[in-house]
Amino acid sequence: MMMNANYVELLRDSVLFAGGDPPGWFCRGVQRRALERGEVLYTPEDFPRALGLVASGTLVAENRSGIALNTLDRGSVFGVAAVFGNADRYVSTIRAKTPARVLLIERALLERLFVEHPNCALRYVVFLTDRVRFLNTKIEGFTAPSAQASLEHWLVQASGGGGELTVTSWSAVSRALDMSRTSLYRALDSLEADGKIVRDGKKVILRRNLS
């Protein structure tokens, strides 16, 4: 079956091809899925051994407590931990936040691509390396020596490195950081007293000296 031109463009812009044209056989092997709002695609117990690309709509990745870890829009890659390796469980639950369409690239298709196009394999390795660095940064935040340092690290990451962000639920943040709400609000007060943040309702403005 001929692949939709929009899907071909999505693959072309992906980490695998970086602007180059995907082979016809590769496009024909990619699976296409339409998801209804709320439909689950990956769970820890049941998941496709495939790399995913969001073609339209929005997905959300959740941890075991149902806390959103990441929002996935058009062009987002997901399912990295599901493709290779022998783990029987996936790391999170991925569900459709809105009606969505996704592309699924199974392991066998990726293996053929990497053998026939080593440059694609190299791009994928670079992508995975960046993922590892990102996760290491997250771990640093979770192992910070104090509630204030942990929250400070979270604010920087959640805001994309600085500026400002809107926090709709501090309760969700306290669960994500595994700290009590009392400790969280005390840490917020300390950061504000130190001149590192300014709070305006649900908006948090980060000062330049926030590390």
XYZ file of N, CA and C in Angstrom:
633
model
N 0.843 -1.196 0.000
C 0.000 0.000 0.000
C 0.879 1.246 0.000
N 0.537 2.207 -0.861
C 1.290 3.451 -0.945
C 1.088 4.260 0.331
N 2.166 4.814 0.884
C 2.077 5.581 2.117
C 1.689 7.019 1.825
N 0.831 7.548 2.691
C 0.415 8.950 2.624
C 1.640 9.865 2.600
N 1.607 10.905 1.770
C 2.744 11.820 1.629
C 3.101 12.492 2.951
N 2.096 12.750 3.795
C 2.373 13.367 5.088
C 3.176 12.428 5.986
N 2.895 11.126 5.882
C 3.634 10.150 6.670
C 5.075 10.035 6.170
N 5.247 10.073 4.856
C 6.597 10.025 4.293
C 7.400 11.235 4.765
N 6.760 12.397 4.794
C 7.429 13.605 5.270
C 7.808 13.464 6.740
N 6.924 12.860 7.530
C 7.198 12.644 8.942
C 8.424 11.758 9.130
N 8.516 10.686 8.342
C 9.680 9.809 8.418
C 10.940 10.535 7.964
N 10.811 11.310 6.906
C 11.960 12.052 6.379
C 12.536 13.004 7.431
N 11.649 13.606 8.227
C 12.094 14.564 9.236
C 12.494 13.905 10.553
N 12.341 12.594 10.648
C 12.618 11.890 11.897
C 14.112 11.741 12.139
N 14.461 11.282 13.341
C 15.851 11.069 13.717
C 16.528 10.038 12.819
N 15.762 9.136 12.224
C 16.345 8.077 11.403
C 16.901 8.595 10.081
N 16.218 9.557 9.476
C 16.587 9.978 8.126
C 17.095 11.420 8.037
N 16.767 12.244 9.017
C 17.316 13.607 9.108
C 17.248 14.363 7.790
N 16.114 14.300 7.120
C 15.922 15.043 5.881
C 16.117 14.224 4.619
N 16.672 13.024 4.749
C 16.836 12.162 3.577
C 15.567 11.373 3.283
N 15.493 10.805 2.097
C 14.301 10.059 1.698
C 14.344 8.625 2.226
N 13.295 8.182 2.923
C 13.251 6.799 3.380
C 13.033 5.855 2.197
N 13.648 4.672 2.213
C 13.452 3.715 1.120
C 11.984 3.307 1.000
N 11.576 2.978 -0.221
C 10.195 2.570 -0.440
C 9.818 1.349 0.366
N 10.722 0.358 0.439
C 10.411 -0.858 1.187
C 10.216 -0.567 2.670
N 10.955 0.447 3.164
C 10.805 0.820 4.569
C 9.421 1.432 4.809
N 9.035 2.345 3.946
C 7.718 2.986 4.081
C 6.602 1.956 4.036
N 6.751 0.976 3.148
C 5.703 -0.046 3.025
C 5.627 -0.935 4.264
N 6.720 -1.055 4.996
C 6.736 -1.907 6.175
C 6.275 -1.240 7.455
N 6.151 0.079 7.431
C 5.738 0.813 8.626
C 4.238 0.613 8.868
N 3.878 0.302 10.106
C 2.469 0.136 10.464
C 1.852 1.482 10.814
N 0.570 1.609 10.494
C -0.160 2.823 10.823
C -1.311 2.492 11.755
N -1.444 3.288 12.822
C -2.512 3.046 13.798
C -3.290 4.331 14.061
N -4.606 4.204 14.107
C -5.470 5.310 14.509
C -5.950 5.019 15.925
N -5.853 6.008 16.808
C -6.211 5.830 18.210
C -7.347 6.771 18.596
N -8.291 6.230 19.361
C -9.341 7.067 19.922
C -8.827 7.732 21.192
N -9.470 8.807 21.586
C -9.085 9.479 22.829
C -9.182 8.497 23.998
N -8.118 8.415 24.794
C -8.092 7.514 25.941
C -7.597 6.115 25.638
N -7.437 5.791 24.360
C -6.995 4.443 23.997
C -5.531 4.248 24.384
N -5.247 3.077 24.961
C -3.898 2.766 25.424
C -3.153 2.006 24.341
N -1.917 2.436 24.083
C -1.102 1.801 23.059
C 0.001 0.931 23.673
N 0.646 1.419 24.732
C 1.689 0.672 25.443
C 1.301 0.599 26.914
N 1.465 -0.570 27.522
C 1.386 -0.704 28.977
C 2.621 -1.474 29.427
N 2.934 -1.461 30.723
C 4.088 -2.239 31.181
C 4.001 -3.719 30.840
N 2.770 -4.255 30.768
C 2.598 -5.685 30.520
C 2.346 -6.027 29.052
N 1.870 -5.080 28.276
C 1.460 -5.367 26.895
C 1.883 -4.201 26.008
N 2.848 -4.458 25.129
C 3.357 -3.378 24.293
C 3.957 -3.949 23.014
N 3.857 -3.208 21.914
C 4.479 -3.655 20.663
C 5.988 -3.459 20.716
N 6.726 -4.383 20.119
C 8.183 -4.226 20.032
C 8.467 -3.320 18.842
N 8.159 -2.054 19.028
C 8.227 -1.118 17.902
C 8.555 0.282 18.379
N 9.235 1.013 17.520
C 9.495 2.431 17.717
C 8.310 3.197 17.158
N 7.841 4.196 17.894
C 6.666 4.935 17.458
C 6.970 6.378 17.082
N 6.175 6.897 16.149
C 6.223 8.304 15.765
C 4.799 8.850 15.781
N 4.602 9.984 16.422
C 3.277 10.598 16.436
C 3.065 11.351 15.126
N 2.027 10.956 14.389
C 1.718 11.606 13.120
C 0.726 12.758 13.308
N -0.203 12.600 14.237
C -1.163 13.668 14.537
C -1.763 13.402 15.910
N -2.320 14.451 16.505
C -2.896 14.308 17.835
C -1.833 14.354 18.917
N -2.246 13.972 20.120
C -1.360 14.034 21.280
C -1.472 12.756 22.098
N -0.318 12.214 22.475
C -0.255 11.084 23.395
C 0.358 11.558 24.699
N 0.177 10.763 25.754
C 0.796 11.078 27.031
C 1.419 9.805 27.593
N 2.626 9.929 28.144
C 3.300 8.822 28.816
C 3.116 9.004 30.314
N 2.666 7.941 31.002
C 2.360 8.012 32.431
C 3.173 6.970 33.197
N 3.492 7.282 34.455
C 4.153 6.287 35.289
C 3.120 5.392 35.961
N 3.572 4.519 36.853
C 2.666 3.561 37.488
C 1.592 4.225 38.334
N 1.851 5.462 38.786
C 0.879 6.181 39.605
C -0.087 7.013 38.767
N 0.071 6.946 37.448
C -0.801 7.722 36.578
C -0.361 9.156 36.394
N 0.841 9.496 36.868
C 1.364 10.855 36.713
C 1.970 11.001 35.325
N 1.615 12.070 34.632
C 2.127 12.303 33.278
C 3.617 12.592 33.332
N 4.386 11.821 32.572
C 5.828 12.011 32.492
C 6.226 12.837 31.281
N 5.437 12.709 30.214
C 5.797 13.389 28.976
C 4.571 13.495 28.088
N 4.486 14.586 27.341
C 3.441 14.776 26.350
C 4.059 14.643 24.965
N 3.423 13.871 24.099
C 3.980 13.544 22.792
C 3.088 14.099 21.692
N 3.630 15.043 20.930
C 2.908 15.647 19.814
C 3.518 15.196 18.489
N 3.020 15.746 17.387
C 3.498 15.346 16.064
C 5.024 15.379 15.976
N 5.586 14.293 15.492
C 7.025 14.184 15.333
C 7.740 13.584 16.527
N 7.042 13.457 17.658
C 7.670 12.885 18.847
C 7.933 11.395 18.650
N 9.076 10.949 19.160
C 9.458 9.537 19.110
C 9.151 8.900 20.459
N 8.611 7.695 20.444
C 8.332 6.997 21.701
C 8.563 5.494 21.502
N 8.547 4.764 22.618
C 8.713 3.318 22.537
C 10.148 2.857 22.386
N 11.105 3.764 22.631
C 12.519 3.423 22.442
C 12.910 2.207 23.267
N 12.435 2.133 24.509
C 12.813 1.047 25.405
C 12.116 -0.270 25.064
N 11.190 -0.243 24.107
C 10.436 -1.451 23.775
C 11.050 -2.243 22.633
N 11.941 -1.636 21.852
C 12.371 -2.250 20.597
C 13.424 -3.333 20.807
N 14.551 -2.956 21.378
C 15.651 -3.887 21.555
C 15.770 -4.289 23.028
N 16.499 -5.354 23.282
C 16.612 -5.848 24.648
C 15.590 -6.939 24.914
N 15.710 -7.569 26.086
C 14.873 -8.725 26.408
C 13.936 -8.493 27.580
N 13.734 -7.248 27.968
C 12.854 -6.957 29.102
C 11.417 -7.358 28.782
N 10.744 -7.920 29.783
C 9.356 -8.338 29.605
C 8.356 -7.239 29.950
N 8.851 -6.135 30.508
C 7.972 -5.047 30.901
C 8.440 -3.754 30.256
N 7.470 -2.919 29.919
C 7.786 -1.597 29.383
C 7.828 -0.613 30.537
N 8.418 0.553 30.306
C 8.691 1.485 31.402
C 7.500 2.366 31.786
N 6.495 2.481 30.933
C 5.387 3.386 31.232
C 4.145 2.962 30.459
N 3.076 3.716 30.681
C 1.840 3.544 29.912
C 1.718 4.715 28.947
N 1.439 4.412 27.689
C 1.262 5.468 26.689
C -0.166 5.392 26.170
N -0.876 6.484 26.322
C -2.270 6.532 25.891
C -2.509 7.778 25.052
N -3.596 7.746 24.297
C -3.963 8.885 23.462
C -4.694 9.923 24.314
N -4.139 11.122 24.368
C -4.789 12.217 25.078
C -5.896 12.816 24.224
N -5.709 12.754 22.911
C -6.710 13.185 21.932
C -6.774 12.104 20.859
N -7.758 12.135 19.971
C -7.679 11.230 18.812
C -6.336 11.425 18.120
N -5.697 10.339 17.756
C -4.331 10.443 17.242
C -4.062 9.376 16.189
N -3.025 9.621 15.397
C -2.512 8.637 14.445
C -1.017 8.495 14.685
N -0.555 7.261 14.669
C 0.859 7.001 14.932
C 1.415 6.035 13.884
N 2.735 6.102 13.709
C 3.462 5.143 12.895
C 4.261 4.252 13.825
N 4.241 2.942 13.561
C 4.983 1.976 14.370
C 6.003 1.266 13.488
N 7.262 1.306 13.921
C 8.363 0.704 13.161
C 8.886 -0.476 13.960
N 8.602 -1.692 13.505
C 8.966 -2.880 14.268
C 10.468 -3.163 14.183
N 10.937 -3.968 15.110
C 12.363 -4.259 15.251
C 12.979 -4.798 13.954
N 12.312 -5.758 13.302
C 12.874 -6.361 12.093
C 13.091 -5.312 11.007
N 12.173 -4.359 10.903
C 12.299 -3.302 9.903
C 13.483 -2.386 10.232
N 13.655 -2.066 11.518
C 14.788 -1.247 11.927
C 16.111 -1.970 11.674
N 16.143 -3.270 11.967
C 17.378 -4.025 11.767
C 17.789 -4.015 10.295
N 16.835 -4.199 9.400
C 17.154 -4.170 7.971
C 17.647 -2.776 7.569
N 16.987 -1.751 8.088
C 17.401 -0.375 7.780
C 18.838 -0.133 8.227
N 19.173 -0.574 9.425
C 20.505 -0.315 9.968
C 21.584 -1.074 9.196
N 21.256 -2.273 8.692
C 22.224 -3.046 7.910
C 22.454 -2.399 6.548
N 21.375 -1.987 5.895
C 21.484 -1.440 4.549
C 21.852 0.046 4.526
N 21.594 0.738 5.622
C 21.890 2.174 5.690
C 22.555 2.479 7.029
N 23.859 2.204 7.160
C 24.566 2.418 8.433
C 24.474 3.843 8.964
N 24.318 4.815 8.068
C 24.200 6.207 8.533
C 22.945 6.395 9.389
N 21.894 5.639 9.086
C 20.672 5.702 9.902
C 20.935 5.100 11.285
N 21.723 4.028 11.319
C 22.075 3.413 12.599
C 22.879 4.386 13.449
N 23.794 5.124 12.813
C 24.607 6.090 13.547
C 23.734 7.196 14.131
N 22.773 7.678 13.356
C 21.872 8.720 13.859
C 21.080 8.198 15.056
N 20.675 6.942 14.978
C 19.890 6.348 16.054
C 20.740 6.232 17.327
N 22.007 5.869 17.183
C 22.911 5.784 18.331
C 23.086 7.162 18.972
N 23.247 8.184 18.158
C 23.367 9.554 18.679
C 22.100 9.937 19.437
N 20.959 9.596 18.864
C 19.670 9.876 19.510
C 19.586 9.182 20.867
N 19.973 7.907 20.929
C 19.924 7.166 22.191
C 20.900 7.756 23.200
N 22.055 8.183 22.738
C 23.041 8.801 23.633
C 22.477 10.065 24.265
N 21.802 10.881 23.467
C 21.176 12.093 23.999
C 20.096 11.745 25.016
N 19.378 10.649 24.766
C 18.357 10.202 25.712
C 18.985 9.812 27.051
N 20.089 9.086 26.990
C 20.782 8.673 28.209
C 21.235 9.895 29.003
N 21.798 10.885 28.318
C 22.235 12.103 28.994
C 21.056 12.814 29.651
N 19.937 12.861 28.939
C 18.738 13.497 29.493
C 18.277 12.777 30.758
N 18.254 11.438 30.710
C 17.810 10.661 31.865
C 18.778 10.812 33.033
N 20.068 10.901 32.739
C 21.042 11.119 33.808
C 20.794 12.453 34.503
N 20.417 13.452 33.718
C 20.089 14.757 34.300
C 18.867 14.656 35.203
N 17.874 13.874 34.764
C 16.687 13.650 35.593
C 17.058 12.975 36.907
N 17.933 11.966 36.823
C 18.344 11.235 38.020
C 19.043 12.159 38.999
N 19.843 13.086 38.482
C 20.520 14.053 39.344
C 19.499 14.840 40.168
N 18.378 15.178 39.523
C 17.337 15.922 40.228
C 16.697 15.101 41.325
N 16.439 13.816 41.050
C 15.785 12.965 42.036
C 16.708 12.625 43.204
N 18.023 12.688 42.978
C 18.968 12.365 44.046
C 19.599 13.614 44.644
N 18.987 14.761 44.392
C 19.502 16.015 44.946
C 19.509 15.943 46.474
N 20.457 16.619 47.156
C 20.624 16.453 48.595
C 19.536 17.096 49.442
N 18.698 17.945 48.905
C 17.660 18.596 49.697
C 16.417 18.799 48.846
N 15.297 19.054 49.531
C 14.048 19.310 48.822
C 14.176 20.541 47.941
N 14.864 21.571 48.447
C 15.033 22.801 47.671
C 15.849 22.541 46.405
N 16.944 21.778 46.543
C 17.780 21.480 45.379
C 17.024 20.624 44.370
N 16.234 19.681 44.869
C 15.457 18.815 43.981
C 14.414 19.619 43.217
N 13.712 20.507 43.930
C 12.705 21.341 43.279
C 13.355 22.316 42.303
N 14.484 22.889 42.695
C 15.195 23.812 41.825
C 15.560 23.131 40.507
N 16.062 21.915 40.617
C 16.430 21.153 39.422
C 15.185 20.876 38.565
N 14.081 20.511 39.211
C 12.847 20.213 38.471
C 12.344 21.444 37.726
N 12.389 22.606 38.370
C 11.908 23.836 37.742
C 12.714 24.163 36.485
N 14.028 23.996 36.576
C 14.874 24.272 35.413
C 14.526 23.332 34.264
N 14.367 22.033 34.581
C 14.063 21.056 33.537
C 12.670 21.281 32.950
N 11.687 21.528 33.811
C 10.305 21.686 33.346
C 10.117 22.941 32.508
N 10.941 23.962 32.754
C 10.826 25.217 32.011
C 11.674 25.221 30.752
N 12.401 24.127 30.523
C 13.255 24.058 29.349
C 14.557 24.826 29.512
N 14.967 25.042 30.755
C 16.253 25.684 30.986
C 16.176 27.075 31.591
N 14.990 27.596 31.751
C 14.859 28.927 32.351
C 13.650 29.656 31.824
N 13.466 30.881 32.276
C 12.322 31.675 31.830
C 11.183 31.555 32.806
N 10.083 30.976 32.366
C 8.926 30.825 33.240
C 8.124 29.604 32.840
N 7.278 29.139 33.759
C 6.391 28.033 33.460
C 5.140 28.166 34.304
N 4.088 27.495 33.865
C 2.832 27.469 34.592
C 2.648 26.090 35.195
N 2.444 26.038 36.503
C 2.257 24.774 37.209
C 0.783 24.657 37.582
N 0.096 23.712 36.988
C -1.349 23.560 37.238
C -1.636 22.767 38.498
N -0.683 21.938 38.926
C -0.920 21.106 40.111
C 0.376 20.880 40.869
N 0.521 21.572 41.993
C 1.696 21.341 42.832
C 1.622 19.975 43.497
N 0.417 19.459 43.662
C 0.278 18.115 44.234
C 0.925 17.083 43.322
N 0.729 17.245 42.009
C 1.349 16.328 41.056
C 2.866 16.456 41.092
N 3.361 17.681 41.279
C 4.809 17.893 41.367
C 5.370 17.216 42.614
N 4.662 17.337 43.731
C 5.146 16.713 44.969
C 5.195 15.200 44.826
N 4.225 14.627 44.112
C 4.249 13.174 43.889
C 5.396 12.789 42.966
N 5.591 13.594 41.922
C 6.665 13.292 40.971
C 8.038 13.358 41.638
N 8.203 14.283 42.600
C 9.478 14.441 43.293
C 9.560 13.598 44.557
N 8.465 12.896 44.865
C 8.411 12.028 46.039
C 8.727 12.810 47.312
N 8.078 13.955 47.471
C 8.223 14.741 48.695
C 6.849 15.213 49.148
N 6.717 15.481 50.435
C 5.434 15.940 50.957
C 5.124 17.341 50.445
N 3.843 17.680 50.447
C 3.464 19.021 50.001
C 4.029 20.085 50.942
N 4.132 19.743 52.222
C 4.719 20.688 53.172
C 6.166 20.996 52.801
N 6.929 19.937 52.487
C 8.331 20.133 52.088
C 8.419 20.903 50.785
N 7.488 20.622 49.862
C 7.487 21.312 48.575
C 7.244 22.801 48.755
N 6.222 23.158 49.540
C 5.908 24.575 49.726
C 7.013 25.283 50.521
N 7.644 24.573 51.442
C 8.762 25.157 52.175
C 9.923 25.443 51.221
N 10.153 24.503 50.289
C 11.214 24.696 49.297
C 10.891 25.858 48.373
N 9.618 25.986 47.980
C 9.199 27.123 47.150
C 9.444 28.443 47.873
N 9.071 28.482 49.157
C 9.272 29.704 49.941
C 10.757 30.056 50.029
N 11.594 29.030 50.196
C 13.039 29.271 50.302
C 13.606 29.798 48.997
N 13.176 29.222 47.885
C 13.663 29.686 46.583
C 13.236 31.123 46.318
N 12.008 31.438 46.741
C 11.530 32.810 46.541
C 12.273 33.779 47.463
N 12.524 33.349 48.706
C 13.245 34.203 49.653
C 14.682 34.441 49.189
N 15.257 33.467 48.509
C 16.625 33.613 47.989
C 16.680 34.412 46.692
N 15.520 34.818 46.194
C 15.479 35.600 44.967
C 15.660 34.780 43.707
N 15.479 33.459 43.795
C 15.686 32.592 42.629
C 14.424 32.447 41.782
N 13.251 32.637 42.403
C 11.993 32.557 41.661
C 11.056 33.660 42.131
N 10.070 33.940 41.289
C 8.957 34.814 41.652
C 7.679 34.074 41.286
N 6.744 34.013 42.218
C 5.479 33.336 41.951
C 4.376 34.352 41.686
N 3.607 34.087 40.654
C 2.472 34.941 40.295
C 1.302 34.017 39.969
N 0.535 33.677 41.000
C -0.529 32.694 40.808
C 0.079 31.336 40.502
N -0.334 30.751 39.382
C 0.208 29.457 38.980
C 1.492 29.595 38.171
N 1.873 30.826 37.865
C 3.076 31.054 37.067
C 4.288 31.183 37.978
N 5.382 30.556 37.560
C 6.658 30.664 38.271
C 7.675 31.274 37.320
N 8.267 32.402 37.697
C 9.283 33.074 36.894
C 10.641 32.739 37.483
N 11.534 32.199 36.668
C 12.858 31.783 37.129
C 13.855 32.912 36.913
N 14.599 33.212 37.961
C 15.667 34.212 37.854
C 16.914 33.583 37.238
N 17.828 34.407 36.785
C 19.020 33.910 36.106
C 19.950 33.132 37.013
N 19.889 33.398 38.314
C 20.806 32.719 39.222
C 20.249 31.371 39.691
N 19.153 30.944 39.089
C 18.649 29.600 39.378
C 19.509 28.613 38.639
N 20.141 27.703 39.371
C 21.113 26.788 38.752
C 20.445 25.604 38.131
